[in-house]
Every structure is written in structure tokens, then in C-alpha cells.
Short mmCIF file of C-alpha atoms in Angstrom, two decimals:
data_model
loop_
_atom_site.label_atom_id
_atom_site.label_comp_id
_atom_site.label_asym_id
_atom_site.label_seq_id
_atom_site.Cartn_x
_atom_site.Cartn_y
_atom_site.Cartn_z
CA UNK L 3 50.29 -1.91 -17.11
CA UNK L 4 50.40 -1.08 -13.46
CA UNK L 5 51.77 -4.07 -12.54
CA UNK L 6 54.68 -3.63 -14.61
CA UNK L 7 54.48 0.11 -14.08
CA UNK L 8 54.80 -0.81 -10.02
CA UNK L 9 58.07 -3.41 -10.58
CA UNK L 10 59.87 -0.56 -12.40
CA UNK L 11 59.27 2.24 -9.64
CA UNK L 12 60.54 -0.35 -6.44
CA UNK L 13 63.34 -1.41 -9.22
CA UNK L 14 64.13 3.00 -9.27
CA UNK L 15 63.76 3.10 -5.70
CA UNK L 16 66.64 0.38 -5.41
CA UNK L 17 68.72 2.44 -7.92
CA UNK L 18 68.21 5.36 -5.39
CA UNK L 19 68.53 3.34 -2.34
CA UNK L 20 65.57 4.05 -0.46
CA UNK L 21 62.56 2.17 0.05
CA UNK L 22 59.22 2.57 -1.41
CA UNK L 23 56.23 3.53 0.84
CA UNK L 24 52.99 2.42 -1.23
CA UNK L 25 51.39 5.57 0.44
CA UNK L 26 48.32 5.89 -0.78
CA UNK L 27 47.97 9.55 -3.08
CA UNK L 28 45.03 11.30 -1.85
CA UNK L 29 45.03 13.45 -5.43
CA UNK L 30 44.82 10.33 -7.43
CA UNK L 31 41.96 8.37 -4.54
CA UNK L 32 40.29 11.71 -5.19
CA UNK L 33 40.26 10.98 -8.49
CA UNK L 34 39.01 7.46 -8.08
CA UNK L 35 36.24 8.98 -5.58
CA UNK L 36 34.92 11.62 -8.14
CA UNK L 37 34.44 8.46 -11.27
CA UNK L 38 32.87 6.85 -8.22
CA UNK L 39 30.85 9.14 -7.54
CA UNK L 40 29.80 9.86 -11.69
CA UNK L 41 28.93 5.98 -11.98
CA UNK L 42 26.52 6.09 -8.08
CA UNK L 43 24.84 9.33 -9.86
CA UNK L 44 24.66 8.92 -13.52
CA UNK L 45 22.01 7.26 -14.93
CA UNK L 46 24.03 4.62 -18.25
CA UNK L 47 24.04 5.93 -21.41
CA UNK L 48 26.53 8.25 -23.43
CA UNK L 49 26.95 10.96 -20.69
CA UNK L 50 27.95 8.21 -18.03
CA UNK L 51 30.13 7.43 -20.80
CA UNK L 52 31.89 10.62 -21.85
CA UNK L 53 32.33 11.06 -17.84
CA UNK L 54 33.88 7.99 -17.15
CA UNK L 55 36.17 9.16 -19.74
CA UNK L 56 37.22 12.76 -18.78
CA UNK L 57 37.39 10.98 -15.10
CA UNK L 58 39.99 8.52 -16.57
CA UNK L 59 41.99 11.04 -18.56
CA UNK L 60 42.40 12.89 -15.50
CA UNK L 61 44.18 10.05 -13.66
CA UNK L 62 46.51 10.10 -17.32
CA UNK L 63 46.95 13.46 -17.12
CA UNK L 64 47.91 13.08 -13.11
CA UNK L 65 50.40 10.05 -13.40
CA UNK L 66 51.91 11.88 -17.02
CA UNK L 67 52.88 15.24 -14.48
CA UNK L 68 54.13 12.65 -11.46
CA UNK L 69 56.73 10.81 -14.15
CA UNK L 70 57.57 13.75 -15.88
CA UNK L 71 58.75 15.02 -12.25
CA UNK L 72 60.68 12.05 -10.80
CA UNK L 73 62.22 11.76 -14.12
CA UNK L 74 63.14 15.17 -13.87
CA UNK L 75 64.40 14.40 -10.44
CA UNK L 76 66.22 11.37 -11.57
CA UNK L 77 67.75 13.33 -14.77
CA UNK L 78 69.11 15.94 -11.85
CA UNK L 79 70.87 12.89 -9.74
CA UNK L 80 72.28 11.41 -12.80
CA UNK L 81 70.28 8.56 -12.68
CA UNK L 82 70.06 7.19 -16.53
CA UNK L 83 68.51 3.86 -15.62
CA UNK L 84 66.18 4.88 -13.39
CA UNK L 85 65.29 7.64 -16.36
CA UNK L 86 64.50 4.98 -18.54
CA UNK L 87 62.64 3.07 -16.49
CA UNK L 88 60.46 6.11 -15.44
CA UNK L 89 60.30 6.99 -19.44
CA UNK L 90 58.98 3.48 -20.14
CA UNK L 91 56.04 4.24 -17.82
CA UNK L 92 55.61 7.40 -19.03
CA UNK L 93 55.15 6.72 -23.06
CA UNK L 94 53.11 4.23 -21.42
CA UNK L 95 50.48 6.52 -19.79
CA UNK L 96 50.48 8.67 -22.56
CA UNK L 97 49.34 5.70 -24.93
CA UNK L 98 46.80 5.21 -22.82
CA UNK L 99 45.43 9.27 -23.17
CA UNK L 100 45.81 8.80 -26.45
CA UNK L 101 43.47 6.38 -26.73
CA UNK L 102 41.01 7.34 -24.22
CA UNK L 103 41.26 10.35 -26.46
CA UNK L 104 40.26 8.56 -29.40
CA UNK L 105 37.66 6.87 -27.90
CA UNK L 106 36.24 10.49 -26.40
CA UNK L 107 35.84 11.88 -29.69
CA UNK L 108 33.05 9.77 -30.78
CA UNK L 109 31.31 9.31 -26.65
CA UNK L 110 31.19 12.74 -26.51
CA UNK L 111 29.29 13.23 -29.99
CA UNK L 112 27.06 10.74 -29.02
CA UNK L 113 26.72 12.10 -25.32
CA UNK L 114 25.46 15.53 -27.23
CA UNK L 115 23.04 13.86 -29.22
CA UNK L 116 25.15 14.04 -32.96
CA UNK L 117 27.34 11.06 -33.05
CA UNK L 118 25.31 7.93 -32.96
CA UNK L 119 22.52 6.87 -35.49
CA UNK L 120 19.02 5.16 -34.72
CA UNK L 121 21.36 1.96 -33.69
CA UNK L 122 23.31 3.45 -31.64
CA UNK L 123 26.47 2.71 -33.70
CA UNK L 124 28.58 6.03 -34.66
CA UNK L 125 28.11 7.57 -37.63
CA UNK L 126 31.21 7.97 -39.76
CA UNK L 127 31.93 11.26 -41.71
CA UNK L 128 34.26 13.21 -44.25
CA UNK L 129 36.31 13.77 -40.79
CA UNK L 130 36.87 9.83 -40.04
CA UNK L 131 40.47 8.97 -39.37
CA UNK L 132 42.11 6.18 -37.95
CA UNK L 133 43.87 6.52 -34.65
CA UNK L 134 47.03 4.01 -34.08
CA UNK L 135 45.35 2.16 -30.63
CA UNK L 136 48.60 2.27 -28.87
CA UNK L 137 49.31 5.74 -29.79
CA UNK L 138 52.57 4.96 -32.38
CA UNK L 139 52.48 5.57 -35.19
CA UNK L 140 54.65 2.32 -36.34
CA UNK L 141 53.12 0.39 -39.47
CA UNK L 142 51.29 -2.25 -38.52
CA UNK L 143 50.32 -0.90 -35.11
CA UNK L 144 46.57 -1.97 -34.45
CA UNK L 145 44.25 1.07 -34.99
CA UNK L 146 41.13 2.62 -33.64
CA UNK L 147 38.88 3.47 -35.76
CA UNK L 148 37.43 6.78 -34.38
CA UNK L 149 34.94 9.66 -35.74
CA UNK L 150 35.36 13.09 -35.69
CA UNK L 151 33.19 16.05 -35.93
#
């Protein structure tokens, strides 16, 4: 994805004539520093786990509000290529909190002690539901299956 993801934003900064930096973002290294820091600290197991997770919805969450600004910006200048570029990226990194979502659900049941039986698989319940894995919901999308509480 970020591959891909990095081609499109030098392919909108040749759209807007200017040249990208690849400045690092100190919000997002933050971001990387704190999941650092949870995997140095925590001790494996279904807390790590559910941390890891939260850590990695937060860079989502992060790069959702940066495209949803520079496509903003780009909808201002006019820009309709370099909007649909951006929006590509975007549904993108929403798929991917989707699924971290999904996956969250049943980690953080089993990081609180309900969600996971003597063999450590979840246990399903009258809540189960399947969650498309790359957050459409087009038939014949693969799907997650995921547990709720």
C-alpha cells in the first residue's frame, strides 16, 4: 500500500508543480515511537496485542485526517486528478481501520479475559458477524470472520 500510496502523492505533487520533500512527520514518528515503545514494555500476550492495535489505528486515523485535508486542498485548486488520486489512498486507509477494527473486537475481548477459550482460539457468540476484510461490502469480497461481545 505505501508504495503505491507514495507514487500517487509525487504523481499530485507533479499535477501541482512543486516538488515533494519526504520530510519526515514528527506526529506520525511519534506514533511509530509510542508502538515502539508498547512492544520494549509489554510483556506478549493479548494486551501487547490489543495495543499494537489501538497504536496502529492511530497512524489510520492520522493519515485518514492528512488526505481528507490535501484533498480538501486539492478540491479548492480545482485539481480533479490529483482528488482522485488522493481519494484512492484515502478509501485505502480506511480499509485498513476497518479491518484493524475487526480484528480489535475479538483482541480486546481476549485482552480482558472474555474472548478466548482454554485454547486460546475466540469464542464465537449470538453476536458473530462477518466483516468484508477489505472493508466493501461487494459480493464476493473475502471476509473476516470476527466476534463480538
Amino acid at each position: 500500500q505505501s508504495e503505491v500510496q507514495v507514487q500517487r502523492l509525487e504523481k499530485v505533487a507533479a499535477l501541482g508543480s512543486f516538488k515533494p520533500t519526504g520530510k519526515v512527520c514528527k506526529a506520525a514518528q511519534g506514533l511509530v515511537e509510542e508502538a515502539g515503545e508498547h512492544l520494549e514494555e509489554g510483556k506478549p500476550g493479548p494486551t501487547l496485542d490489543a495495543a499494537i492495535i489501538a497504536c496502529g489505528q492511530k497512524n489510520e486515523h492520522y493519515e485518514i485526517c492528512s488526505y481528507g485535508t490535501v484533498i480538501a486542498w486539492a478540491e479548492v485548486l480545482g485539481n480533479d486528478e490529483a482528488v482522485a488520486l488522493l481519494q484512492l489512498s484515502l478509501e485505502e486507509e480506511k480499509q485498513t481501520d476497518v479491518l484493524l477494527g475487526g480484528i480489535s473486537e475479538t483482541v480486546n475481548a481476549d485482552a480482558l479475559g472474555g474472548g478466548a477459550s482454554s485454547n486460546g482460539k475466540s469464542k464465537p457468540n449470538s453476536n458473530s458477524k462477518s466483516v468484508p476484510k477489505n472493508g466493501s461490502s461487494k459480493p464476493g469480497a473475502p471476509k473476516l470472520k470476527i466476534f463480538t461481545r
